Coordinates of N, CA and C in Angstrom, one line a residue:
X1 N -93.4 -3.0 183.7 CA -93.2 -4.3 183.1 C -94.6 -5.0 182.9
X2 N -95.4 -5.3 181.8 CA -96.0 -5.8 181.3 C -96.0 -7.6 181.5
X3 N -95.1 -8.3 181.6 CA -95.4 -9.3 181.8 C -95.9 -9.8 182.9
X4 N -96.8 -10.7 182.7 CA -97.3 -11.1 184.2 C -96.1 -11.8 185.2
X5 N -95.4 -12.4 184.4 CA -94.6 -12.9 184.9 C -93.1 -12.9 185.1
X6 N -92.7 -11.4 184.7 CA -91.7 -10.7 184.8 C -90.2 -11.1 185.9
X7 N -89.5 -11.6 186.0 CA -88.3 -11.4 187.1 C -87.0 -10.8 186.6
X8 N -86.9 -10.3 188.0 CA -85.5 -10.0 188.2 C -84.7 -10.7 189.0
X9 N -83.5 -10.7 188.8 CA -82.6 -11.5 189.9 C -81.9 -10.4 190.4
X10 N -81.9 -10.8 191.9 CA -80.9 -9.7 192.9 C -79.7 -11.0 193.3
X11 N -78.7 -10.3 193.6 CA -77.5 -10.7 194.0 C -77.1 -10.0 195.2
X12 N -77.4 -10.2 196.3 CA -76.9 -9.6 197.6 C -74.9 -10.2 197.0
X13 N -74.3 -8.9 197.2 CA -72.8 -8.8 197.7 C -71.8 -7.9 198.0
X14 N -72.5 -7.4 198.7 CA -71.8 -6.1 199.6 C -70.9 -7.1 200.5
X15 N -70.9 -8.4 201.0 CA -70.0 -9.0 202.6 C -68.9 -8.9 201.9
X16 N -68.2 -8.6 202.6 CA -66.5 -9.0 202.8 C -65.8 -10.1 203.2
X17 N -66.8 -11.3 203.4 CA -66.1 -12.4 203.7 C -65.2 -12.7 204.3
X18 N -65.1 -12.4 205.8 CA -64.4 -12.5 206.7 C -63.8 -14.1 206.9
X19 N -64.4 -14.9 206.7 CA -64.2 -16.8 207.4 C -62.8 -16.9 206.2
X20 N -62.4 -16.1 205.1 CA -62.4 -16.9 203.7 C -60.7 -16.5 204.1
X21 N -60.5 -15.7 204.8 CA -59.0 -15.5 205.2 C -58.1 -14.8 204.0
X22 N -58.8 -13.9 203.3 CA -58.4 -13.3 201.9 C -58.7 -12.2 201.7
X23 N -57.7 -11.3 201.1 CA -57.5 -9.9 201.2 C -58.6 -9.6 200.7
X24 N -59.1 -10.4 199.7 CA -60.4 -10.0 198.2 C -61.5 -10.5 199.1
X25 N -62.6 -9.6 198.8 CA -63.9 -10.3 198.5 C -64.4 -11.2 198.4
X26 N -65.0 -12.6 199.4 CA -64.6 -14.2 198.3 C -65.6 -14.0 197.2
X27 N -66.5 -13.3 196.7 CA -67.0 -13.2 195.5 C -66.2 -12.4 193.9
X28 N -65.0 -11.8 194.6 CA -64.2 -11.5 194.1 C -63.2 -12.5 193.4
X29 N -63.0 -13.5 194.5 CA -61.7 -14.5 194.2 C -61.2 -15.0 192.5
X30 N -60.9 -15.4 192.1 CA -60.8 -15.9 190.6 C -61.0 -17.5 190.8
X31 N -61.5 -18.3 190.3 CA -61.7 -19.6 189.7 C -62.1 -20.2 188.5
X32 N -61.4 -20.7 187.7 CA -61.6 -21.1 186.6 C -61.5 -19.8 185.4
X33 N -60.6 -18.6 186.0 CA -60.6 -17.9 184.9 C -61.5 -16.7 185.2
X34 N -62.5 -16.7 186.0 CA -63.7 -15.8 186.4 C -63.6 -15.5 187.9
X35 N -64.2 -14.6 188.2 CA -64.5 -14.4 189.7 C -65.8 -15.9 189.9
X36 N -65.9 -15.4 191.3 CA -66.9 -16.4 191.6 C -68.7 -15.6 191.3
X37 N -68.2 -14.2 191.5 CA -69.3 -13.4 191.3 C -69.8 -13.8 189.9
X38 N -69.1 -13.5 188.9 CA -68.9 -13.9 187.2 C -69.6 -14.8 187.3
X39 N -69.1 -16.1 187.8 CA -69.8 -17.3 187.5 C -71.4 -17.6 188.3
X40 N -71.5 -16.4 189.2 CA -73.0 -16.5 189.5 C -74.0 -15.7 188.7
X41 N -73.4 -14.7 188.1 CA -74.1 -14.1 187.4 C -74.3 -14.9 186.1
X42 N -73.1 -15.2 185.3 CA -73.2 -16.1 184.1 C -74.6 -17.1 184.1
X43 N -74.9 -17.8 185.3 CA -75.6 -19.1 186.0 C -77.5 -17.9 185.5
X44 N -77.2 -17.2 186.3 CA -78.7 -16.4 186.3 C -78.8 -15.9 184.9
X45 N -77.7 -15.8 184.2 CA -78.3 -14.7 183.2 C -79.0 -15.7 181.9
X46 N -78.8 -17.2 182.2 CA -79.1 -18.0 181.4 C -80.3 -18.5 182.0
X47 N -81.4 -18.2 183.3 CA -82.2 -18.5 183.4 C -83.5 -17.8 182.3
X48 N -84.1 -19.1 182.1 CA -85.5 -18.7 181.4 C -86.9 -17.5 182.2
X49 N -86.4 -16.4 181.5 CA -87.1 -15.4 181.8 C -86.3 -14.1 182.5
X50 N -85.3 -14.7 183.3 CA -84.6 -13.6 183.6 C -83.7 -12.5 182.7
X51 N -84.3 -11.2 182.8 CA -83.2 -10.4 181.8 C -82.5 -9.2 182.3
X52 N -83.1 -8.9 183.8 CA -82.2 -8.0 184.4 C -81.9 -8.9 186.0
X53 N -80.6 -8.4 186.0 CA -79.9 -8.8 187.7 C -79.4 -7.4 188.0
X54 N -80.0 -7.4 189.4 CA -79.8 -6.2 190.1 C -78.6 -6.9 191.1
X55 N -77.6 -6.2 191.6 CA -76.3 -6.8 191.9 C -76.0 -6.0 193.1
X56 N -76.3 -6.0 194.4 CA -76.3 -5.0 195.9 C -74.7 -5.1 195.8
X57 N -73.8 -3.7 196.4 CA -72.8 -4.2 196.0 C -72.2 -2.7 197.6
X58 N -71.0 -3.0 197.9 CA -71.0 -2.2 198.9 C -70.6 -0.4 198.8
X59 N -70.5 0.1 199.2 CA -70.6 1.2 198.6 C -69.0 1.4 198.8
X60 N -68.1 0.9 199.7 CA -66.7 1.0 199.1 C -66.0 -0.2 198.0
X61 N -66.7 -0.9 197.4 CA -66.4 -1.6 196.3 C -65.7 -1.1 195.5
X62 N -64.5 -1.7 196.0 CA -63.8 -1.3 194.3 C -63.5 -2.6 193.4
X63 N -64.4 -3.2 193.0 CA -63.3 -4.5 192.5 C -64.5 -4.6 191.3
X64 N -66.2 -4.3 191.4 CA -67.0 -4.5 190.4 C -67.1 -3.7 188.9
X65 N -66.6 -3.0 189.1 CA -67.2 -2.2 187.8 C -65.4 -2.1 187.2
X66 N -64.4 -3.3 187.6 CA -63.7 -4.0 186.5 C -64.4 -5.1 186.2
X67 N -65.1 -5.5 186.2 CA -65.3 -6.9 185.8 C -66.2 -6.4 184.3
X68 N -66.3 -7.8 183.3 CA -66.2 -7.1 182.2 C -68.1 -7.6 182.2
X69 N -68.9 -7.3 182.4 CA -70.8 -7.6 182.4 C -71.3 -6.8 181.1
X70 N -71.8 -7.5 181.1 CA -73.0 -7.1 180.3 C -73.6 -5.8 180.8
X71 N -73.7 -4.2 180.4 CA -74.5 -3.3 181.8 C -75.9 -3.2 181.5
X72 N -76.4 -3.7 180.4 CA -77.8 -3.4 179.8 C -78.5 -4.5 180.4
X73 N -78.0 -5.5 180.7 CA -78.3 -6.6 182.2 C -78.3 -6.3 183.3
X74 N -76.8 -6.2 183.5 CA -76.2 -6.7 185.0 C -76.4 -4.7 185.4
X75 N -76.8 -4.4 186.9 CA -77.2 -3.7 187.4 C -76.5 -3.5 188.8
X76 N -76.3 -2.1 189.3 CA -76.0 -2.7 190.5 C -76.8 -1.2 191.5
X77 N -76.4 -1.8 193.0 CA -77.5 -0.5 193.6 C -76.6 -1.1 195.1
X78 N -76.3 0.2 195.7 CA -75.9 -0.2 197.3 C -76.4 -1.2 198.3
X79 N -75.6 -1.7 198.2 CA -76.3 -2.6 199.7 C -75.7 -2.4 201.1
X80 N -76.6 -3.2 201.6 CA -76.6 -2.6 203.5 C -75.3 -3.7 204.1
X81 N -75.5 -3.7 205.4 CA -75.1 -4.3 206.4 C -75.0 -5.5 206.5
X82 N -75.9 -6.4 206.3 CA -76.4 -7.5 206.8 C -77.2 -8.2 205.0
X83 N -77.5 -8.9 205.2 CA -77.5 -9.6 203.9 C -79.4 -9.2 203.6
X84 N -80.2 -9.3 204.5 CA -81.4 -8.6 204.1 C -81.7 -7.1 204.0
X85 N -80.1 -6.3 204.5 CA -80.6 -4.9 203.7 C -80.2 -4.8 202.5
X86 N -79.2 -5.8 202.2 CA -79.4 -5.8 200.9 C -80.1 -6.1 199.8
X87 N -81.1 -7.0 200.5 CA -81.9 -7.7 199.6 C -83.2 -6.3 199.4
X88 N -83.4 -6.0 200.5 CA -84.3 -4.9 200.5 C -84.2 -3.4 199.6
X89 N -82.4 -3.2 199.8 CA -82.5 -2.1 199.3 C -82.7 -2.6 197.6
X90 N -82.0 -3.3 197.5 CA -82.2 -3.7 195.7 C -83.8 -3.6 195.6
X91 N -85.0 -4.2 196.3 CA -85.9 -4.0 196.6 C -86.8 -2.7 195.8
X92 N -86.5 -1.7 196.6 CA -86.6 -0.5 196.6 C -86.2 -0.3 195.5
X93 N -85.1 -0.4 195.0 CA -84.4 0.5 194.0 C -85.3 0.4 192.7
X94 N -86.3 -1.1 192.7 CA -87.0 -1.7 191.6 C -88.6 -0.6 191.9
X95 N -88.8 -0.1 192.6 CA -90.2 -0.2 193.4 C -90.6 0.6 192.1
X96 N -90.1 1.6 191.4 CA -90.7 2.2 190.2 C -90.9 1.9 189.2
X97 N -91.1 0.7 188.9 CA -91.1 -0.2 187.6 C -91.0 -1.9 188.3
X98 N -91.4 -2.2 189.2 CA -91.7 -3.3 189.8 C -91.7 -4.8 189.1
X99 N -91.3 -5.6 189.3 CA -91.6 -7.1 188.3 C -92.0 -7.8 189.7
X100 N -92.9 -8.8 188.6 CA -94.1 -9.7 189.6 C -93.3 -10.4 190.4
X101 N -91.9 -11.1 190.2 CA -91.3 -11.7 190.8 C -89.6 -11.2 191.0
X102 N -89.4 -11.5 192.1 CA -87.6 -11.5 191.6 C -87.1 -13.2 192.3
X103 N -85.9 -13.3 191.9 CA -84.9 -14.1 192.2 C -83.8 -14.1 192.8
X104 N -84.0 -14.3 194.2 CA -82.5 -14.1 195.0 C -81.4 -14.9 194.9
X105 N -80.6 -14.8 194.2 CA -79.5 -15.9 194.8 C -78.2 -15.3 195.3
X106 N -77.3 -16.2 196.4 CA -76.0 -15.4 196.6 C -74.9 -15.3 195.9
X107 N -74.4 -14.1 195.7 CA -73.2 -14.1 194.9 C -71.9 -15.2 194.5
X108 N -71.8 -16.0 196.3 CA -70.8 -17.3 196.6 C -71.1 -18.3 196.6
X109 N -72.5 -18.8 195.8 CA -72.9 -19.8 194.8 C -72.9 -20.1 193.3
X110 N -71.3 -20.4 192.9 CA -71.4 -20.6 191.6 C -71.6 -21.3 190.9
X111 N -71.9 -23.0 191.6 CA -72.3 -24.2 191.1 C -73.5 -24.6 191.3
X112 N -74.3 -23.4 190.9 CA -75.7 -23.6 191.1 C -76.6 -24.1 189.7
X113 N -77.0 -25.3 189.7 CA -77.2 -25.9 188.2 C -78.3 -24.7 187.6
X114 N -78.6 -24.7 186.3 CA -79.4 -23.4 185.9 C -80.7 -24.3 185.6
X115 N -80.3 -25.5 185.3 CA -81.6 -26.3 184.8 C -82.5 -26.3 186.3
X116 N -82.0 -26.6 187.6 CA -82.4 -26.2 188.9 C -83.4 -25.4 189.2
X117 N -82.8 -23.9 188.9 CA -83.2 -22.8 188.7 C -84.3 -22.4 187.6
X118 N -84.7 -23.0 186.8 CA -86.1 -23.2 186.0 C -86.9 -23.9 186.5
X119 N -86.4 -25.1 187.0 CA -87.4 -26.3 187.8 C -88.0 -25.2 188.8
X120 N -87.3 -24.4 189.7 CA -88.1 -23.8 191.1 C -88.8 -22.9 190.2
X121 N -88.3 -22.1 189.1 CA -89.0 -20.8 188.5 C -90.3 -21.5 187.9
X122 N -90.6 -22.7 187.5 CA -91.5 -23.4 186.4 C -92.6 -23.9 187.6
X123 N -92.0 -24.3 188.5 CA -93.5 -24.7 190.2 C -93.4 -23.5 190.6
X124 N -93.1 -22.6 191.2 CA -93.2 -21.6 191.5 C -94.6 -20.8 190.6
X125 N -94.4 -20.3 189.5 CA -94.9 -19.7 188.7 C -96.4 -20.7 188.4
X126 N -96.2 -22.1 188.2 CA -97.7 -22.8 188.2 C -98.5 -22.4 189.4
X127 N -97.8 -22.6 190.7 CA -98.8 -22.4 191.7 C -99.2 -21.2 192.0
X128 N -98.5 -20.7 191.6 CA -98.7 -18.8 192.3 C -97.7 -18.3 193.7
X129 N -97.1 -19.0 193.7 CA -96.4 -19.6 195.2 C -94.8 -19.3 195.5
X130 N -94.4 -18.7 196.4 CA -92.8 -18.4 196.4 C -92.3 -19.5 196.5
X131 N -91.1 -20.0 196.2 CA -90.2 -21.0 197.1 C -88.5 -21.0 197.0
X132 N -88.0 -22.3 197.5 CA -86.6 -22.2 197.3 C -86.1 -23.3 197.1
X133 N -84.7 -23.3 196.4 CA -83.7 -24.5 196.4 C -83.7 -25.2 198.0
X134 N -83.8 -25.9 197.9 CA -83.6 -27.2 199.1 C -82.8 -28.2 198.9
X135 N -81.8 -28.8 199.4 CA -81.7 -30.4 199.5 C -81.7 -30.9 200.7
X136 N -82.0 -32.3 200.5 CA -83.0 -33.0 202.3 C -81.2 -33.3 202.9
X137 N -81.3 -33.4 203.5 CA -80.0 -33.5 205.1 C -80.1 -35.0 204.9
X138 N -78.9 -35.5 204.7 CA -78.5 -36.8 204.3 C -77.6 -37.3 205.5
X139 N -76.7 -36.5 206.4 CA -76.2 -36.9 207.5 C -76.9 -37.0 208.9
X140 N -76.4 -37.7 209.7 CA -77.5 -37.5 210.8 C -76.9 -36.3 211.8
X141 N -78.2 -36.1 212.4 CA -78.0 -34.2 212.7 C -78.0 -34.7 214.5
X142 N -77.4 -33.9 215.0 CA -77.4 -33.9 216.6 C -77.4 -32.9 216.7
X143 N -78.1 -32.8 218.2 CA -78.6 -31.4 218.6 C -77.3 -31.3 220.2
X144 N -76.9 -30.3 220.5 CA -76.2 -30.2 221.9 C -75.0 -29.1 221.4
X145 N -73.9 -29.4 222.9 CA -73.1 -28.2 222.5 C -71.7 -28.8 223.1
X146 N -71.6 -29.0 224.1 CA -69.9 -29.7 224.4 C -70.6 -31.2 224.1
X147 N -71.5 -31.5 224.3 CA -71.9 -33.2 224.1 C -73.3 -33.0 223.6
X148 N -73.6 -34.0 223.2 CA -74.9 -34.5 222.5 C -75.7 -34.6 223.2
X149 N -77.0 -33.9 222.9 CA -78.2 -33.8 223.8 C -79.3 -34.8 223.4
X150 N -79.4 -34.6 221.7 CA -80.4 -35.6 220.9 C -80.0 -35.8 219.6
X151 N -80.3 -36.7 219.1 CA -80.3 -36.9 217.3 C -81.7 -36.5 217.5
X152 N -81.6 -35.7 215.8 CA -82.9 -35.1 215.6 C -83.0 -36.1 214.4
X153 N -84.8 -36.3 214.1 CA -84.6 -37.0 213.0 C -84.5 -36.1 211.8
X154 N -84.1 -36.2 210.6 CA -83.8 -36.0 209.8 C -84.9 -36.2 208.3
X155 N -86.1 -36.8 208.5 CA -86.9 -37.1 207.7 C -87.7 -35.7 207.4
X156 N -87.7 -35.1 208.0 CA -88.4 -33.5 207.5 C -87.7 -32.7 207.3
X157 N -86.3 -32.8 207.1 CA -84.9 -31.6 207.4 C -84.4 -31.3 205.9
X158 N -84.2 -29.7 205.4 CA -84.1 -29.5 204.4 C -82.8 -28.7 204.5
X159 N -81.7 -28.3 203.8 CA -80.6 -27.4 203.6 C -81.0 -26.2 202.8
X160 N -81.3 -25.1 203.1 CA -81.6 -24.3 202.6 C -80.8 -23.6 201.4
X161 N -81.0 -23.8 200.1 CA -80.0 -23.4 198.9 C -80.5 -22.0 198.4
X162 N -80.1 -21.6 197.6 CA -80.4 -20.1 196.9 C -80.4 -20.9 194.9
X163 N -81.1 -20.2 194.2 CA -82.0 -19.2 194.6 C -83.4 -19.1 195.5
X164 N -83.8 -17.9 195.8 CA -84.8 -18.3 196.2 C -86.1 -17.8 196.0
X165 N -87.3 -17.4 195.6 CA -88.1 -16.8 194.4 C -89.5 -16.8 195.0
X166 N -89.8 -15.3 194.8 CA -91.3 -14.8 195.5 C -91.4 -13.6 194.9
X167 N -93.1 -13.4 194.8 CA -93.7 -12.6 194.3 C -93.0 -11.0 194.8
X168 N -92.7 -9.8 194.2 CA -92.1 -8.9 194.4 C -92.4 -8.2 195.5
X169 N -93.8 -7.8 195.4 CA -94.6 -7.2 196.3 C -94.3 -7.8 198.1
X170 N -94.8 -9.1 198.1 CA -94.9 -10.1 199.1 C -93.3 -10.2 199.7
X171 N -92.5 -10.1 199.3 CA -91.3 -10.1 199.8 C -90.4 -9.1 200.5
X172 N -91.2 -7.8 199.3 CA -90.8 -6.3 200.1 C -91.1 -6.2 201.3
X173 N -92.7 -6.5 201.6 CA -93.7 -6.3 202.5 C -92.9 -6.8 203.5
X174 N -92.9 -8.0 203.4 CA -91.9 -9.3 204.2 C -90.8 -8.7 205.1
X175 N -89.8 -8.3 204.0 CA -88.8 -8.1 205.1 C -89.1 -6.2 205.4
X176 N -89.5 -5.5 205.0 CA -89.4 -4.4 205.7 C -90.4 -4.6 207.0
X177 N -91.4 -4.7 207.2 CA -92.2 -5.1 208.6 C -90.9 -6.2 209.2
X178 N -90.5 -7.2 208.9 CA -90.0 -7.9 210.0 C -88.5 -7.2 210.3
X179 N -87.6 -6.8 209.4 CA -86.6 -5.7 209.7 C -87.0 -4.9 210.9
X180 N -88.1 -4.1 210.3 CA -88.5 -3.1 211.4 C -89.2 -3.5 213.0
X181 N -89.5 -4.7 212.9 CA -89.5 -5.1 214.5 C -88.3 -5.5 215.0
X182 N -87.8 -5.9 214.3 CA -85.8 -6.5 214.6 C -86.1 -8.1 214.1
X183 N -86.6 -9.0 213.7 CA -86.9 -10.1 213.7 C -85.7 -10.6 212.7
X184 N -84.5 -11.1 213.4 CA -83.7 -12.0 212.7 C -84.0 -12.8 211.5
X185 N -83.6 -12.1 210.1 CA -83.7 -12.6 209.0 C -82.8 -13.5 208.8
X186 N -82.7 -14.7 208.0 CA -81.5 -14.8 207.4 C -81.5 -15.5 206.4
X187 N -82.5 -15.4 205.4 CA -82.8 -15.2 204.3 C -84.3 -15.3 204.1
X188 N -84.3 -15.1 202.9 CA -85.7 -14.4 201.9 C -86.9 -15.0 202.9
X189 N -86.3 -16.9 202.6 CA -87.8 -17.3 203.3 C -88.1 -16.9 204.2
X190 N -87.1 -17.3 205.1 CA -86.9 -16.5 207.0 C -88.1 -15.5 206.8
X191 N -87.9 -14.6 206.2 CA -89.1 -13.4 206.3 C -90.5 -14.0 205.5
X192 N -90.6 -14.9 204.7 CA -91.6 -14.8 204.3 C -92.4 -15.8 205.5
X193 N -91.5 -16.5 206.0 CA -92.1 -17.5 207.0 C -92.8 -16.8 208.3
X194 N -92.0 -15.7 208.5 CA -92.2 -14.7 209.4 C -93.7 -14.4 209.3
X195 N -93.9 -13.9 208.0 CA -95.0 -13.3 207.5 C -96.0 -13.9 207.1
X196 N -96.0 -15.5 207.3 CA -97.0 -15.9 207.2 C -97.4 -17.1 206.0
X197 N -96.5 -16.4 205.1 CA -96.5 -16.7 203.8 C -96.2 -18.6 203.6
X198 N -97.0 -19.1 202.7 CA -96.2 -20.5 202.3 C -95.0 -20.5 201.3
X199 N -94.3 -21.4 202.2 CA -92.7 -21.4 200.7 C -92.6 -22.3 200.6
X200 N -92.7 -23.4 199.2 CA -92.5 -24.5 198.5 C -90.9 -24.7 198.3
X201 N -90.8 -26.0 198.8 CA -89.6 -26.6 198.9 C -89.1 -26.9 197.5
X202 N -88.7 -27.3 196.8 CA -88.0 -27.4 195.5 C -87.0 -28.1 195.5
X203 N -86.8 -29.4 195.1 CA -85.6 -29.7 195.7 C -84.6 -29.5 194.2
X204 N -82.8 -29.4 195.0 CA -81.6 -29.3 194.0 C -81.3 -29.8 194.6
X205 N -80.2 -29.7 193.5 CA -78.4 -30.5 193.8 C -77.7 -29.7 195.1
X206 N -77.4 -31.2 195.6 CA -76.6 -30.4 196.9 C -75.2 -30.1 196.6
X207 N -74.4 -29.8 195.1 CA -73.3 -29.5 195.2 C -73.6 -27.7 195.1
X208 N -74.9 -27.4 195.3 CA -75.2 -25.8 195.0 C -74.3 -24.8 196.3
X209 N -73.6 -25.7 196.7 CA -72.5 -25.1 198.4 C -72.7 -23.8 198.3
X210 N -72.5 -22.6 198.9 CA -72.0 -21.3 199.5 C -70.7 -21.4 199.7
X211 N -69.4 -20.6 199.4 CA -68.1 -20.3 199.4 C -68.1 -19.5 200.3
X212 N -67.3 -20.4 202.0 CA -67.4 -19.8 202.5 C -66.2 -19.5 203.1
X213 N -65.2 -20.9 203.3 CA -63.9 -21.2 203.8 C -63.1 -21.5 202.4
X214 N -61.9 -21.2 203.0 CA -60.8 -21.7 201.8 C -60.9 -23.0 201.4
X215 N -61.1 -24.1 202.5 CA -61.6 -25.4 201.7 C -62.5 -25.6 200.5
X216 N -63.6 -24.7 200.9 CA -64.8 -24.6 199.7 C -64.3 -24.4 198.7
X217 N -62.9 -23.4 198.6 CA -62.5 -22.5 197.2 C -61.9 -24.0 196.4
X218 N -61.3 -24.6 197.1 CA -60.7 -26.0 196.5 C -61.6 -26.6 195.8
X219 N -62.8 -27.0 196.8 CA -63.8 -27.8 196.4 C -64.5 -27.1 195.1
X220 N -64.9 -26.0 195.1 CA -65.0 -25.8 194.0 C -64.6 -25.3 192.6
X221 N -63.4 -25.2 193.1 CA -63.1 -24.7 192.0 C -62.9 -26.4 191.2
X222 N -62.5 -27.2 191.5 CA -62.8 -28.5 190.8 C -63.5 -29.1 190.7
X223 N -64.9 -28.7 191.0 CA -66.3 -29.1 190.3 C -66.9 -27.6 189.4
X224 N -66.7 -26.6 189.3 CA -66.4 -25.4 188.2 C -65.6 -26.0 186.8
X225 N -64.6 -26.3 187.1 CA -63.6 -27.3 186.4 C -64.4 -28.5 185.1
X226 N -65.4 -29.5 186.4 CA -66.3 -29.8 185.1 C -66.9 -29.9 184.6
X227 N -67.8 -28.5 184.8 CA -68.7 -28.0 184.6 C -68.6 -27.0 183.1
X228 N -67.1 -26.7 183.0 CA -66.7 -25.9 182.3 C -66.4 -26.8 181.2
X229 N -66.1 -28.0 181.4 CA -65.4 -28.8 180.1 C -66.8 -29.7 179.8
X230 N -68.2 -29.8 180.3 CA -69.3 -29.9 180.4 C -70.1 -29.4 179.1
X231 N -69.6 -27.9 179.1 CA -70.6 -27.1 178.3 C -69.9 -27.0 176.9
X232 N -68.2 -27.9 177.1 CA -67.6 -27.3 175.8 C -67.7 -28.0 174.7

């Protein structure tokens, strides 16, 4: 890849979604006519610059390769265990034709605005600099466990969203060294933080949720809803 500024978007979704209480996949589920996967890929494939998504997927998957994609786009490659071997193996799978940057986001985010998604790719790419979707923590946070030990303040406190977006190279590096000491990932930044690396905050919309519980599927599927009568 020739462009300096090349990305790919990875989609970790090999989990099975255990919380979601459903036979399917929750990236499988249908909403609004589409899976939820559909509508995350739909979201990326309209970002500015992006033209391949690599899509980690589990190796007993049976439910992706009905879905109707684009394949000269949408890509897919095994994923691991845990949500950073998948990010890794997709990783790898690029390492022979490498782009400067990729884009992580998760599969069970499908209200993730796209205009969003240029804003972090547009600071990102000025500074030279990884970063991620953020929105600042609006409720007040307590720290404890059967009772309250402290309110923490909340003036530095961010929610960590997807996507999330770093130099190709610097990311690999990232999580393979900290994988291989055992260093609890639990996403992209996690490792780049590990490593040393600065990650610029970016702020989004906090309706960018993760589909996690059946309530979420509610909740979104009726903001999907106007999002869809939005674009018509």
């Amino acid at each position: 890849m020739t462009n300096p500024n090349s990305i790919v978007a990875i989609v970790p979704a090999a989990g099975v979604g255990s919380r979601m209480q459903s036979q399917l996949p929750k990236q499988y589920i249908e909403l609004q006519g589409k899976t939820v996967l559909e509508h995350s890929l739909n979201k990326l494939s309209r970002v500015d610059g992006v033209h391949h998504i690599l899509v980690a997927i589990s190796a007993t998957d049976d439910y992706f390769h009905s879905l109707e994609l684009n394949t000269d786009i949408v890509k897919t490659v095994i994923g691991g265990k845990e949500r950073a071997d998948s990010v890794l193996a997709a990783l790898d799978a690029l390492a022979d034709n490498p782009p400067q940057w990729v884009l992580v986001h998760d599969a069970a985010r499908p209200l993730v605005d796209v205009t969003d998604i240029n804003n972090l790719v547009k600071q990102c790419l000025q500074s030279g600099e990884g970063g991620i979707l953020a929105a600042k923590v609006r409720d007040t946070i307590k720290r404890g466990d059967d009772y309250v030990h402290e309110t923490v303040p909340r003036d530095q406190l961010f929610q960590a969203l997807t996507p999330q977006f770093f130099p190709y190279q610097a990311l690999r590096q990232a999580l393979m060294q900290a994988l291989a000491e055992g260093v609890a990932i639990t996403d992209e930044a996690s490792a780049m933080e590990w490593a040393q690396h600065k990650v610029r905050l970016v702020c989004g919309r906090s309706d960018n949720f993760k589909i996690t519980t059946p309530e979420d599927l509610q909740l979104a599927n009726f903001l999907l809803a106007q999002q869809v009568t939005e674009l018509l």
